[in-house]
PDB file of C-alpha atoms and ligand atoms in Angstrom:
ATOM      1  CA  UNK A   1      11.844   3.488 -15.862  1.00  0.00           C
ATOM      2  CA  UNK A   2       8.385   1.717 -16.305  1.00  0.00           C
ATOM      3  CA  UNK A   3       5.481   3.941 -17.158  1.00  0.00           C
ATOM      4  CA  UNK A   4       2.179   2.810 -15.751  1.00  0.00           C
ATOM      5  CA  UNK A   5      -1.065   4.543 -16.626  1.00  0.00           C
ATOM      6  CA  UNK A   6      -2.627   6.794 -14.254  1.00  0.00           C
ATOM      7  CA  UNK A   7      -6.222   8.954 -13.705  1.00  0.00           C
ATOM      8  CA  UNK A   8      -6.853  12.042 -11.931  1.00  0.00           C
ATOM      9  CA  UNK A   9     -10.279  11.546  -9.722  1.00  0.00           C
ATOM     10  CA  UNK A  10      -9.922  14.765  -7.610  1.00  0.00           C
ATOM     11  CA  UNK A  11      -8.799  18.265  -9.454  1.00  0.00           C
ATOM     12  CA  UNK A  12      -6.336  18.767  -6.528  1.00  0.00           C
ATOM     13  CA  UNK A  13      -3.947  15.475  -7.977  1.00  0.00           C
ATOM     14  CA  UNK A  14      -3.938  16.909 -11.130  1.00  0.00           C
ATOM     15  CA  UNK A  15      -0.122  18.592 -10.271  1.00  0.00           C
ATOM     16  CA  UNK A  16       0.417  16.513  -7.827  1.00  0.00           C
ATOM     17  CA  UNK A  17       1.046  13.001 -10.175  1.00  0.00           C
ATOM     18  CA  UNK A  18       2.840   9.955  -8.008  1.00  0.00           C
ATOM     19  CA  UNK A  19       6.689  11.234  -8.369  1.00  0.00           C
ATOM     20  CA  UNK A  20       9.811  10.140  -6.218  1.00  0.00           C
ATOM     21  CA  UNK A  21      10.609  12.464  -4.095  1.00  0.00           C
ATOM     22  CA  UNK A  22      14.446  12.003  -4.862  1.00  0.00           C
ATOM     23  CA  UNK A  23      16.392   9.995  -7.217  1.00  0.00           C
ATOM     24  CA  UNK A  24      16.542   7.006  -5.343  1.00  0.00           C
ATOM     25  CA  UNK A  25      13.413   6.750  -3.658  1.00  0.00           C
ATOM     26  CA  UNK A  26      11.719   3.555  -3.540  1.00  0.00           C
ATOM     27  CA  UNK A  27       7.665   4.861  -2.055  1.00  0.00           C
ATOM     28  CA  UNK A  28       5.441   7.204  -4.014  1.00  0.00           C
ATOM     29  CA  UNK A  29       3.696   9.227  -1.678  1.00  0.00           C
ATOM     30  CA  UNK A  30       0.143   9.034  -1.730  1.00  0.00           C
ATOM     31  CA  UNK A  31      -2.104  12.218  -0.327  1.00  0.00           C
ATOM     32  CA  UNK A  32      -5.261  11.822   1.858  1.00  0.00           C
ATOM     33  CA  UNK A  33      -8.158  13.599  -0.865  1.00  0.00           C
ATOM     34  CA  UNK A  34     -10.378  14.577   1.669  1.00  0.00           C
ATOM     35  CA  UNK A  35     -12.592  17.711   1.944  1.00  0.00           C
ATOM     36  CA  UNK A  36     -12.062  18.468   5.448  1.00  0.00           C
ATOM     37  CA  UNK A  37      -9.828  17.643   8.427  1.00  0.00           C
ATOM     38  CA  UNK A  38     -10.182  14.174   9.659  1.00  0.00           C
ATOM     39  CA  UNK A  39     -10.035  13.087  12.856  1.00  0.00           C
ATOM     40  CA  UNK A  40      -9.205   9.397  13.952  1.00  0.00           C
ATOM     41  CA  UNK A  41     -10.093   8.626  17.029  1.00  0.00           C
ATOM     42  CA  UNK A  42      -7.435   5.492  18.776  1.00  0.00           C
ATOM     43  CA  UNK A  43      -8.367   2.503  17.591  1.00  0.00           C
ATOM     44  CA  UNK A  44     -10.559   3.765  14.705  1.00  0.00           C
ATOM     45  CA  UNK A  45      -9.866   2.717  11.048  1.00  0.00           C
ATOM     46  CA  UNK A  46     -11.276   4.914   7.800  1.00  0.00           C
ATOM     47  CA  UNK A  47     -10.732   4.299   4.147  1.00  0.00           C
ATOM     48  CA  UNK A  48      -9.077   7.316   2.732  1.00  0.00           C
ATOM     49  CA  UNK A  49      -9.569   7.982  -1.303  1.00  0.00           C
ATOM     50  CA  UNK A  50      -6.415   8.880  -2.912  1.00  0.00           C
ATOM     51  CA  UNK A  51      -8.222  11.112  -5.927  1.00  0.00           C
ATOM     52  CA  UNK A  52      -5.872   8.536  -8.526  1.00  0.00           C
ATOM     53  CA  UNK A  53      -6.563   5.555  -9.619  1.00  0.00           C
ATOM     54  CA  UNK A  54      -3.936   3.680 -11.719  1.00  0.00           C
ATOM     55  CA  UNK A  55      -4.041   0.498 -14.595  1.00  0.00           C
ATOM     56  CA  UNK A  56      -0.512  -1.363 -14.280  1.00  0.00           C
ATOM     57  CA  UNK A  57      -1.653  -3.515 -16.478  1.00  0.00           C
ATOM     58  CA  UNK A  58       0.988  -5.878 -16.445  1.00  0.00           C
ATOM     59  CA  UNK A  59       1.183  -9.658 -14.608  1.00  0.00           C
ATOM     60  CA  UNK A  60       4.347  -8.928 -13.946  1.00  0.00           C
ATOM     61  CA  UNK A  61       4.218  -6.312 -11.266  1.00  0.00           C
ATOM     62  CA  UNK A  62       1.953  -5.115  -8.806  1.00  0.00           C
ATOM     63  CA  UNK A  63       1.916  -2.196  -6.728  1.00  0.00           C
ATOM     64  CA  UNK A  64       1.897  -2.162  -2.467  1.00  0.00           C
ATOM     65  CA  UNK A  65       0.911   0.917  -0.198  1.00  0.00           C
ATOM     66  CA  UNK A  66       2.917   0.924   2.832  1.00  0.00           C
ATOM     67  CA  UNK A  67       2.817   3.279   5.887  1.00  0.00           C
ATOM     68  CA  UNK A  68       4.877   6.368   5.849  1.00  0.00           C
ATOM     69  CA  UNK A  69       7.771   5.486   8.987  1.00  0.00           C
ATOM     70  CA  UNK A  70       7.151   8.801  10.760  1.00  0.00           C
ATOM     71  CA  UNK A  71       3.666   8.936  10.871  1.00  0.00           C
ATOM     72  CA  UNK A  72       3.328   5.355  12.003  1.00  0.00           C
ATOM     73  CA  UNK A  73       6.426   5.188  14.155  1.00  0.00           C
ATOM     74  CA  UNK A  74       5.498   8.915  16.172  1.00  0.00           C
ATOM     75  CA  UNK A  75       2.231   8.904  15.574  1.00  0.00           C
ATOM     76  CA  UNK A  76       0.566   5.878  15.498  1.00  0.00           C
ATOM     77  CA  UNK A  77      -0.771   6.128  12.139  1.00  0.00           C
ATOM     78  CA  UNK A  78      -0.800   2.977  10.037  1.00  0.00           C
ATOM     79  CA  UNK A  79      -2.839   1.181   7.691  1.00  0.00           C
ATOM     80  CA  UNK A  80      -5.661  -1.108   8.705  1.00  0.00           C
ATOM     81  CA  UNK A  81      -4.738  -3.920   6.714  1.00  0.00           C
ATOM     82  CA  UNK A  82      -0.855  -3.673   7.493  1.00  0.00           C
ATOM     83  CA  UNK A  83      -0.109  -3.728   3.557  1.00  0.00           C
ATOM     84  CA  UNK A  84      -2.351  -2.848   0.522  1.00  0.00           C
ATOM     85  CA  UNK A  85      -1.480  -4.827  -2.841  1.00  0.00           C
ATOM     86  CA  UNK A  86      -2.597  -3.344  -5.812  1.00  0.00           C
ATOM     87  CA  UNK A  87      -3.615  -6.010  -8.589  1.00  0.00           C
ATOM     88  CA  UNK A  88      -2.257  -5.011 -11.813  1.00  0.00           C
ATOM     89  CA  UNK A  89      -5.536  -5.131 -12.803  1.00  0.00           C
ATOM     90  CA  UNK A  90      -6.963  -2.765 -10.701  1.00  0.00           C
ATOM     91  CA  UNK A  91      -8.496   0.076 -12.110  1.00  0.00           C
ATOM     92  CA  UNK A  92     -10.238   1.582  -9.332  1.00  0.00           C
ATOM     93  CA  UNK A  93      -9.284   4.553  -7.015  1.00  0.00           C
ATOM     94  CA  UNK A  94      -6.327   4.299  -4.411  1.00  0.00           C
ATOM     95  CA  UNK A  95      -7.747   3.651  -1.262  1.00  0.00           C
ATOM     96  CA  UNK A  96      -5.705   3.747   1.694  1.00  0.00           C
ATOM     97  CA  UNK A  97      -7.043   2.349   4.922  1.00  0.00           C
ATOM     98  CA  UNK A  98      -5.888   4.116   7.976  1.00  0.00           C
ATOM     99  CA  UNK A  99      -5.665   2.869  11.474  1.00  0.00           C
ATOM    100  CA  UNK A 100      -4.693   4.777  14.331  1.00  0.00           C
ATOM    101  CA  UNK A 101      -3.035   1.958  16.362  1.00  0.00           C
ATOM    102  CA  UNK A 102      -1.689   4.683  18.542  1.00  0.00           C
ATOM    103  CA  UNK A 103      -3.265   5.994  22.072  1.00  0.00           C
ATOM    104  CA  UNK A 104      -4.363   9.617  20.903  1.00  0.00           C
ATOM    105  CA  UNK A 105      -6.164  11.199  18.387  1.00  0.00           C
ATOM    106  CA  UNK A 106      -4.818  12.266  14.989  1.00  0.00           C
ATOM    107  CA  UNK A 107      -6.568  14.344  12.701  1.00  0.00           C
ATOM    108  CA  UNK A 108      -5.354  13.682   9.001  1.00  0.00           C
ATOM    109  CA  UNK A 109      -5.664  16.842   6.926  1.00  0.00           C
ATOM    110  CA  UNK A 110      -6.714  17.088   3.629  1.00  0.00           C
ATOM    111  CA  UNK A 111      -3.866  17.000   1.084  1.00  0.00           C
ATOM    112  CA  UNK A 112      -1.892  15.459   3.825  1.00  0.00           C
ATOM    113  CA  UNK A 113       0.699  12.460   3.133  1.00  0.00           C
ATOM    114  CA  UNK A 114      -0.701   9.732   4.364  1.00  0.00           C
ATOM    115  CA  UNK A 115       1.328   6.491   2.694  1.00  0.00           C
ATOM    116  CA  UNK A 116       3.270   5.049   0.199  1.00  0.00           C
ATOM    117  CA  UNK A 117       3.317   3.104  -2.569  1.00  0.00           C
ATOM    118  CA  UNK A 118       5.935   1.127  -4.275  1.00  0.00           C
ATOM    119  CA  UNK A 119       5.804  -0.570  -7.611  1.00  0.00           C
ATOM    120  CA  UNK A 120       6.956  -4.660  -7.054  1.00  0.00           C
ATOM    121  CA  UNK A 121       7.882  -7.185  -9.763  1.00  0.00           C
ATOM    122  CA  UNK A 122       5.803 -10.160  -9.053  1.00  0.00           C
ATOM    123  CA  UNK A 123       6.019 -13.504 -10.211  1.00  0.00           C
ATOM    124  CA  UNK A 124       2.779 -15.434 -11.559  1.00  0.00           C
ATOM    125  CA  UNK A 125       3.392 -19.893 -10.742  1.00  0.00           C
ATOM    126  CA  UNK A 126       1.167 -22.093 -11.672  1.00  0.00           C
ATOM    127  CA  UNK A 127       0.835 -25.482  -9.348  1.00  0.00           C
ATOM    128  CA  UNK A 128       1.885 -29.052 -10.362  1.00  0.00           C
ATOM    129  CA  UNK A 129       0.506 -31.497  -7.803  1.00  0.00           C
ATOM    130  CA  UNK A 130       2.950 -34.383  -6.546  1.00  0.00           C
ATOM    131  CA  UNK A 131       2.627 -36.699  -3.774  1.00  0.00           C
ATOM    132  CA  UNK A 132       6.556 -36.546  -2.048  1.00  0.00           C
ATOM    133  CA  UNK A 133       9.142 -33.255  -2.651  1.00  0.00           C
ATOM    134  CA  UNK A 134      12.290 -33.583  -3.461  1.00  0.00           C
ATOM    135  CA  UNK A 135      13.931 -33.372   0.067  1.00  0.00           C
ATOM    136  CA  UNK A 136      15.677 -30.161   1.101  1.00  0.00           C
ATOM    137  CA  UNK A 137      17.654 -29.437   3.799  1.00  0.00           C
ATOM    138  CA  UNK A 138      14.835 -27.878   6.069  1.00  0.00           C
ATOM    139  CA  UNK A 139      12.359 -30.394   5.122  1.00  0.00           C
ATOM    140  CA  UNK A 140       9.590 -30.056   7.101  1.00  0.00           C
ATOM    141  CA  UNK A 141      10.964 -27.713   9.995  1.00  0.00           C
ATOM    142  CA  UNK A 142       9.563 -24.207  10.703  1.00  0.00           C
ATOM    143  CA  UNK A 143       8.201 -21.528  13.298  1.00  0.00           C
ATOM    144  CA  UNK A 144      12.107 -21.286  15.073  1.00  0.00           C
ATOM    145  CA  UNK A 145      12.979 -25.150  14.148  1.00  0.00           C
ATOM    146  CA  UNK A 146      16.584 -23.335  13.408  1.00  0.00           C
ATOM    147  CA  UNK A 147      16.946 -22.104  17.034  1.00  0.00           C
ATOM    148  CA  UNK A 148      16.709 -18.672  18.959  1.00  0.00           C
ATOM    149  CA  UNK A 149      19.411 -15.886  18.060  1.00  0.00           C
TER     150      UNK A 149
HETATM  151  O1  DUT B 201      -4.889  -0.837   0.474  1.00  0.00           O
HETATM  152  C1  DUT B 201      -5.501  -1.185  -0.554  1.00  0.00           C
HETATM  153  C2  DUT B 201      -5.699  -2.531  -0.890  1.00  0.00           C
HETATM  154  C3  DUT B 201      -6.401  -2.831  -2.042  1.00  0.00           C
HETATM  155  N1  DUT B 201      -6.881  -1.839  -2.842  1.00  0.00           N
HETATM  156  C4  DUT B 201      -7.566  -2.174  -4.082  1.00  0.00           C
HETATM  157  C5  DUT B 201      -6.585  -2.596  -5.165  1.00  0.00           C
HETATM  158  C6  DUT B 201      -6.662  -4.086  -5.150  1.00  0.00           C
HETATM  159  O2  DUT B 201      -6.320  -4.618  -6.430  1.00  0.00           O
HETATM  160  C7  DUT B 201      -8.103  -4.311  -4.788  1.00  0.00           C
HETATM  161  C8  DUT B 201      -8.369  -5.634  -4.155  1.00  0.00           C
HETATM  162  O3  DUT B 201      -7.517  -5.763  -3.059  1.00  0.00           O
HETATM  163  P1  DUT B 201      -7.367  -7.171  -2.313  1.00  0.00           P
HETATM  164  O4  DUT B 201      -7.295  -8.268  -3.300  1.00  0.00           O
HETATM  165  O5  DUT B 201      -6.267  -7.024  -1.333  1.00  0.00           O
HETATM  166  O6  DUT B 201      -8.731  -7.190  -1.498  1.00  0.00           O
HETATM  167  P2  DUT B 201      -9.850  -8.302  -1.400  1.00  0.00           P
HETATM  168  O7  DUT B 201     -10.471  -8.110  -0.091  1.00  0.00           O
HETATM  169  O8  DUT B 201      -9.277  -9.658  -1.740  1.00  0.00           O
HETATM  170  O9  DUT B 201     -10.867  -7.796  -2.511  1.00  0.00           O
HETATM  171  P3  DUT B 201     -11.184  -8.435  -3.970  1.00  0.00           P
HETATM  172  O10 DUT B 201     -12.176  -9.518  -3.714  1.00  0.00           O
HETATM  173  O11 DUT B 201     -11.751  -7.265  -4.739  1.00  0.00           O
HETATM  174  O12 DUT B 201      -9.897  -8.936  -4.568  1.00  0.00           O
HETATM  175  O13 DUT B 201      -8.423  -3.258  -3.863  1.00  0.00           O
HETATM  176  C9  DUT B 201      -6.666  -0.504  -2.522  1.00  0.00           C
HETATM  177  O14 DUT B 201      -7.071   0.418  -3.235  1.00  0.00           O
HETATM  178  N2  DUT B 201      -5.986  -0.221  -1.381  1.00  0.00           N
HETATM  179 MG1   MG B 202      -8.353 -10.067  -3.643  1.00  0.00          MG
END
């Protein structure tokens, strides 16, 4: 298991450190650190601090924040910019935008589960310019060149 560095911002993390919630879990579930109930109005987005902030501190992985599939599937609630990515650099707090996509209000409580996060491996390229590929197969089809169904 890979051991990445992490801060308590808010007291109330302090017990509560990322963990999987069973042996194979992929998503760590990040709480909503609020003082008080929240309520998002349809449509409405709000940044949500997580009270951690982590260091990965290696190239070689990053970290993503994902919605949680039941409160995005019954309830609308997702995140505002689909997908966070988390720059192994980054040693700022968690912030998880929320975006209530759905057609009624949702208050998020504080404490409350509001998203995941998984830990990636990612791979760093560098970019050597040449005037013609090699061809492939594909070449330069796309966007449903391969048919429907
Ligand atoms: O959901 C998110 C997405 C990003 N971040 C943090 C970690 C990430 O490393 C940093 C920058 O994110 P990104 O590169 O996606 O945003 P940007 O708009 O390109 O900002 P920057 O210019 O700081 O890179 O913001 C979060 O806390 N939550
Ligand atoms: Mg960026």
């Amino acid at each position: 298991m890979t051991t990445i560095d992490v801060k308590v911002l808010d007291a109330r993390m302090a017990d509560q450190l990322p963990a999987y919630a069973t042996p194979g879990s992929a998503g760590l579930d990040l709480r909503a650190c609020l003082d008080e109930p929240l309520e998002l109005a349809p449509g409405q987005t709000v940044l949500v601090p997580t009270g951690l902030a982590i260091h990965i501190g290696d190239a070689g992985l990053a970290a993503m924040i994902l919605p949680r599939s039941g409160l995005g599937h019954k309830h609308g609630i997702v995140l505002g910019n689909l997908v966070g990515l988390i720059d192994s650099d980054y040693q700022g707090q968690l912030m998880v935008s929320c975006w209530n996509r759905g057609s009624a209000a949702f208050t998020i409580a504080p404490m409350e589960r509001i998203a995941q996060m998984i830990i990636v491996p990612v791979v760093q390229a560098s970019f050597r310019r040449v005037e013609d590929f090699a061809a492939s197969e594909r070449g330069l089809g796309g966007f449903g060149s391969t048919g429907k169904g």
